[in-house]
Coordinates of C-alpha atoms and ligand atoms in Angstrom, one line a residue:
M20 CA -1.5 -103.8 84.6
S21 CA -4.9 -105.2 83.0
I22 CA -7.2 -106.9 84.6
S23 CA -9.4 -109.3 82.4
T24 CA -13.0 -108.8 83.0
E25 CA -12.8 -112.6 81.9
N26 CA -15.1 -114.0 85.6
N27 CA -15.6 -111.0 86.9
I28 CA -18.2 -109.3 87.1
L29 CA -16.9 -105.9 88.4
V30 CA -13.6 -104.4 87.0
A31 CA -11.5 -100.9 88.1
E32 CA -8.9 -100.3 85.4
N33 CA -6.6 -97.6 86.2
V34 CA -8.7 -95.6 88.4
S35 CA -7.4 -92.4 89.4
K36 CA -9.1 -89.0 90.5
S37 CA -8.3 -85.6 91.9
F38 CA -10.0 -83.1 93.7
D39 CA -9.1 -79.3 92.8
N40 CA -5.7 -80.9 91.4
N41 CA -5.2 -82.8 94.3
L42 CA -5.0 -86.3 93.3
I43 CA -6.7 -88.6 95.5
I44 CA -6.7 -91.5 94.3
D45 CA -3.7 -93.6 92.1
N46 CA -4.6 -95.6 89.6
I47 CA -6.5 -98.3 91.5
N48 CA -7.4 -101.9 90.1
I49 CA -9.8 -104.3 91.7
H50 CA -11.8 -106.6 90.7
L51 CA -14.4 -108.4 92.2
K52 CA -15.8 -112.3 91.3
N53 CA -19.8 -113.3 91.1
R54 CA -20.8 -114.6 95.4
E55 CA -17.3 -112.9 96.3
I56 CA -16.4 -110.6 99.2
V57 CA -14.4 -108.3 98.9
S58 CA -13.4 -105.5 101.7
L59 CA -11.1 -103.2 100.8
L60 CA -9.4 -101.8 104.1
G61 CA -7.9 -98.0 104.9
Q62 CA -6.7 -95.5 107.0
S63 CA -9.4 -92.6 106.9
G64 CA -8.8 -90.2 104.6
V65 CA -7.1 -92.8 102.3
G66 CA -9.7 -92.5 98.8
K67 CA -12.1 -95.1 99.8
S68 CA -15.5 -93.5 100.0
T69 CA -14.2 -91.3 97.2
L70 CA -13.1 -94.9 95.1
F71 CA -16.4 -96.2 96.2
N72 CA -18.6 -93.2 94.0
I73 CA -16.3 -93.8 91.4
L74 CA -17.7 -97.3 90.8
S75 CA -21.3 -96.5 91.2
G76 CA -20.9 -93.9 88.8
I77 CA -21.2 -90.7 90.9
Y78 CA -17.7 -89.2 90.4
L79 CA -15.7 -89.6 87.0
P80 CA -12.4 -90.7 86.9
D81 CA -9.5 -88.4 85.9
S82 CA -8.3 -91.5 84.1
G83 CA -9.4 -95.3 84.5
K84 CA -12.8 -97.6 83.6
V85 CA -15.2 -99.3 85.7
Y86 CA -16.3 -102.3 83.9
L87 CA -19.8 -104.2 85.0
K88 CA -20.6 -107.4 83.2
G89 CA -17.8 -106.5 80.5
E90 CA -19.8 -103.2 80.3
D91 CA -18.4 -99.9 80.7
I92 CA -20.1 -97.9 83.3
T93 CA -17.7 -95.9 83.5
G94 CA -19.2 -92.4 85.3
K95 CA -23.2 -93.7 84.9
P96 CA -24.9 -94.1 88.3
G97 CA -27.8 -96.3 88.9
K98 CA -26.2 -99.6 87.6
I99 CA -24.6 -100.7 91.1
S100 CA -26.9 -100.3 94.0
Y101 CA -24.5 -98.6 96.6
M102 CA -24.9 -98.5 100.6
L103 CA -23.9 -95.0 101.5
Q104 CA -21.6 -94.5 104.5
K105 CA -24.4 -93.3 106.5
D106 CA -27.9 -95.1 105.2
L107 CA -30.8 -92.9 106.1
L108 CA -33.9 -95.0 106.0
L109 CA -36.6 -91.9 105.2
P110 CA -38.0 -91.2 108.6
Y111 CA -41.4 -91.1 107.5
K112 CA -41.9 -94.3 105.7
T113 CA -43.1 -97.3 107.0
V114 CA -40.1 -100.0 107.3
L115 CA -42.0 -102.1 104.4
D116 CA -41.6 -98.4 102.2
N117 CA -38.0 -98.0 103.0
T118 CA -37.2 -101.4 101.7
A119 CA -39.0 -101.2 98.8
L120 CA -38.1 -97.7 97.2
P121 CA -36.0 -98.8 94.9
L122 CA -38.1 -101.6 93.4
I123 CA -40.6 -98.6 92.9
I124 CA -38.0 -96.6 91.4
K125 CA -37.0 -99.0 89.1
G126 CA -41.3 -99.3 88.0
M127 CA -42.5 -102.0 89.7
K128 CA -46.1 -101.3 90.8
K129 CA -45.6 -100.3 94.7
K130 CA -48.1 -103.4 95.6
D131 CA -45.6 -106.0 94.6
A132 CA -42.4 -103.8 95.2
R133 CA -44.0 -104.5 98.9
A134 CA -44.4 -108.4 98.2
K135 CA -41.2 -108.9 96.8
A136 CA -39.2 -107.0 99.7
S137 CA -42.0 -108.6 102.2
A138 CA -41.8 -112.0 101.1
L139 CA -37.6 -111.0 102.8
F140 CA -38.4 -109.7 105.7
A141 CA -37.7 -113.0 108.2
Q142 CA -34.2 -114.0 106.5
F143 CA -33.2 -110.7 107.3
G144 CA -34.3 -110.1 111.0
L145 CA -37.3 -108.3 110.4
E146 CA -40.5 -110.2 111.1
G147 CA -42.8 -108.2 112.0
C148 CA -41.2 -104.5 111.8
E149 CA -43.0 -103.8 107.9
K150 CA -45.2 -101.3 109.8
K151 CA -42.7 -99.8 112.2
Y152 CA -40.8 -97.2 111.2
P153 CA -37.2 -96.8 111.5
A154 CA -37.0 -94.9 114.6
Q155 CA -39.0 -97.7 116.5
L156 CA -36.0 -100.5 115.0
S157 CA -32.6 -100.4 116.9
G158 CA -29.7 -99.4 115.3
G159 CA -29.2 -103.4 114.2
M160 CA -32.4 -103.7 112.6
R161 CA -31.8 -100.6 110.6
Q162 CA -28.5 -101.8 109.1
R163 CA -30.4 -104.7 108.4
A164 CA -32.6 -103.2 106.6
A165 CA -31.0 -100.4 104.6
L166 CA -29.1 -103.6 103.9
L167 CA -32.8 -105.6 102.3
R168 CA -32.8 -101.7 100.6
T169 CA -29.9 -102.8 99.2
Y170 CA -30.2 -105.6 97.8
L171 CA -33.6 -105.0 96.4
S172 CA -31.7 -102.7 94.0
S173 CA -28.6 -105.1 93.6
D174 CA -28.6 -106.5 90.4
G175 CA -26.0 -109.2 91.9
I176 CA -23.7 -106.5 93.1
A177 CA -24.2 -104.0 96.1
L178 CA -21.2 -101.8 98.0
L179 CA -21.0 -100.9 101.5
D180 CA -19.4 -98.3 102.6
E181 CA -18.9 -99.7 106.9
P182 CA -22.2 -101.0 107.3
F183 CA -21.6 -101.6 110.3
S184 CA -19.5 -99.1 111.9
A185 CA -21.7 -97.4 113.9
L186 CA -23.3 -100.5 115.9
D187 CA -21.4 -101.2 118.9
T188 CA -19.4 -104.0 119.5
L189 CA -22.0 -106.7 120.9
T190 CA -23.9 -105.5 118.0
K191 CA -21.8 -105.6 115.0
S192 CA -20.4 -109.2 115.9
A193 CA -24.5 -111.1 116.1
M194 CA -24.5 -108.6 112.4
H195 CA -21.3 -110.9 111.0
K196 CA -22.8 -113.9 112.7
W197 CA -26.4 -113.0 110.7
Y198 CA -24.3 -111.5 107.4
L199 CA -22.3 -114.8 107.1
D200 CA -25.1 -117.0 107.3
I201 CA -27.5 -115.1 105.0
M202 CA -24.9 -114.0 102.9
A203 CA -24.4 -117.7 101.7
K204 CA -27.6 -117.8 100.6
I205 CA -28.0 -114.8 98.5
D206 CA -26.5 -114.3 95.0
L207 CA -24.8 -111.4 96.2
A208 CA -21.3 -109.8 95.8
T209 CA -20.1 -107.6 97.4
V210 CA -17.2 -105.0 97.7
F211 CA -17.5 -103.8 101.8
I212 CA -15.7 -101.1 102.7
T213 CA -13.7 -100.8 107.2
H214 CA -11.3 -99.2 108.7
D215 CA -11.8 -102.4 111.1
I216 CA -9.2 -105.0 110.4
D217 CA -10.9 -107.6 112.0
E218 CA -14.4 -106.9 110.2
A219 CA -12.5 -108.0 106.8
I220 CA -10.7 -110.6 107.8
L221 CA -13.9 -112.1 109.4
L222 CA -16.2 -111.2 106.0
S223 CA -14.1 -111.6 103.3
D224 CA -12.3 -113.6 100.6
R225 CA -10.0 -111.3 99.4
I226 CA -8.9 -107.8 101.3
Y227 CA -7.8 -105.1 99.1
I228 CA -5.2 -102.9 101.8
M229 CA -5.0 -99.3 100.3
T230 CA -2.8 -96.8 101.7
G231 CA -0.8 -93.8 101.3
K232 CA -1.2 -90.0 100.2
P233 CA -2.5 -90.3 97.3
G234 CA -4.6 -93.7 98.1
E235 CA -3.0 -96.6 96.5
I236 CA -3.8 -100.3 96.6
T237 CA -0.8 -101.5 98.1
A238 CA -1.1 -105.5 99.1
E239 CA -4.6 -107.8 98.1
I240 CA -4.6 -110.3 100.9
V241 CA -7.0 -113.6 100.6
I242 CA -8.4 -115.3 103.1
N243 CA -7.6 -118.7 102.5
R244 CA -10.8 -119.7 105.4
K245 CA -14.0 -121.2 104.0
K246 CA -16.4 -119.3 105.2
P247 CA -19.2 -118.9 107.1
R248 CA -16.6 -119.4 108.8
P249 CA -16.4 -120.9 112.0
D250 CA -17.5 -119.0 115.8
N251 CA -14.2 -119.0 117.5
F252 CA -12.3 -118.1 113.9
N253 CA -11.2 -114.5 115.8
L254 CA -9.4 -116.4 118.4
S255 CA -7.5 -119.4 115.8
E256 CA -3.6 -118.4 115.5
E257 CA -4.7 -118.2 112.1
F258 CA -6.8 -115.5 112.3
L259 CA -4.0 -113.7 114.7
E260 CA -1.4 -114.6 111.6
Y261 CA -4.3 -113.2 108.8
K262 CA -4.1 -109.6 111.6
R263 CA -0.5 -109.3 111.7
T264 CA 0.4 -109.6 107.6
I265 CA -2.1 -107.1 107.3
V266 CA -1.3 -104.3 110.4
E267 CA 2.2 -104.5 108.8
K268 CA 1.1 -103.8 105.0
L269 CA -0.9 -100.9 106.6
L270 CA 1.7 -99.2 108.5
Ligands
ATP3 N1 -15.6 -84.2 97.3 C1 -15.3 -83.9 97.0 N2 -14.2 -82.8 96.7 C2 -13.1 -82.0 97.5 N3 -12.7 -83.1 98.1 C3 -12.9 -85.2 98.1 C4 -14.2 -84.6 97.5 N4 -15.0 -86.0 98.6 C5 -13.6 -87.0 99.3 N5 -12.6 -85.5 98.9 C6 -11.5 -85.5 99.6 O1 -10.8 -86.8 99.5 C7 -9.6 -87.3 100.1 C8 -10.4 -89.1 100.5 O2 -11.5 -89.0 100.5 P1 -12.6 -89.9 101.1 O3 -13.9 -90.4 101.2 O4 -12.3 -90.5 99.7 O5 -12.0 -91.7 102.2 P2 -12.1 -92.3 103.0 O6 -11.3 -93.5 102.8 O7 -14.1 -92.5 102.0 O8 -12.3 -91.9 104.0 P3 -13.0 -92.2 105.5 O9 -12.3 -93.4 106.3 O10 -12.6 -91.5 107.1 O11 -14.8 -92.1 105.4 C9 -10.2 -86.2 101.5 O12 -9.2 -86.3 101.6 C10 -11.3 -86.1 100.9 O13 -11.5 -84.4 101.9
MG4 MG1 -15.6 -92.9 104.2

């Protein structure tokens, strides 16, 4: 199957990858439109992070291509921002310097990078934290700082590998609300890895289900509900219907 790169800012076409002659992901096709939030949902070990490493150019696939805005970026790192599964802020740098880092790496002057990052602190719920160190922040704040850093290096697209999985239920729920709110305001398309079905339904425009060994995309589910979604969406019959469908497809 070939997917047109038109209207899609990111396309993976027929991507396969083995490690030590062991096929891990097989013939993956996914695409992402402007400002879309797409989740990749699948069990542990199915190959989600492996696919992200290919999308971000860190791994070269055995076969297949990755296109960013129509340009072939297969095996070319540094084009798409990627928040790793265990994203650690640098402990010896202030929160402001942590978030400004990608801009400095790209060649921006330290003063300008700090000003650009600092201007977004309030929006990311980090007001007053500029001079603090990561260890002084709560888990939710650290994640928001990591998301701000990812956004600042994003150029319109970000890959987030389980950004909320380490948070307790209440913090996670607050982060979901915040995330939907901020995504309505900023220009960013996101592919988002999770194994939390509720999280995927709540946050996504579309969900790709990845199953099997080797991992394949075995279903695509469109969540037909405008974002941000109402407060009690996760208790609605509509939500449960999506959940039933997804659980069936994950088995
Ligand atoms: N660099 C590597 N070398 C060898 N095998 C690898 C490498 N990276 C991943 N694998 C293997 O590929 C498979 C998929 O791993 P991957 O990390 O992509 O899964 P995942 O879906 O992200 O799982 P989780 O939900 O636990 O994060 C695993 O069997 C893993 O051992
Ligand atoms: Mg993973």
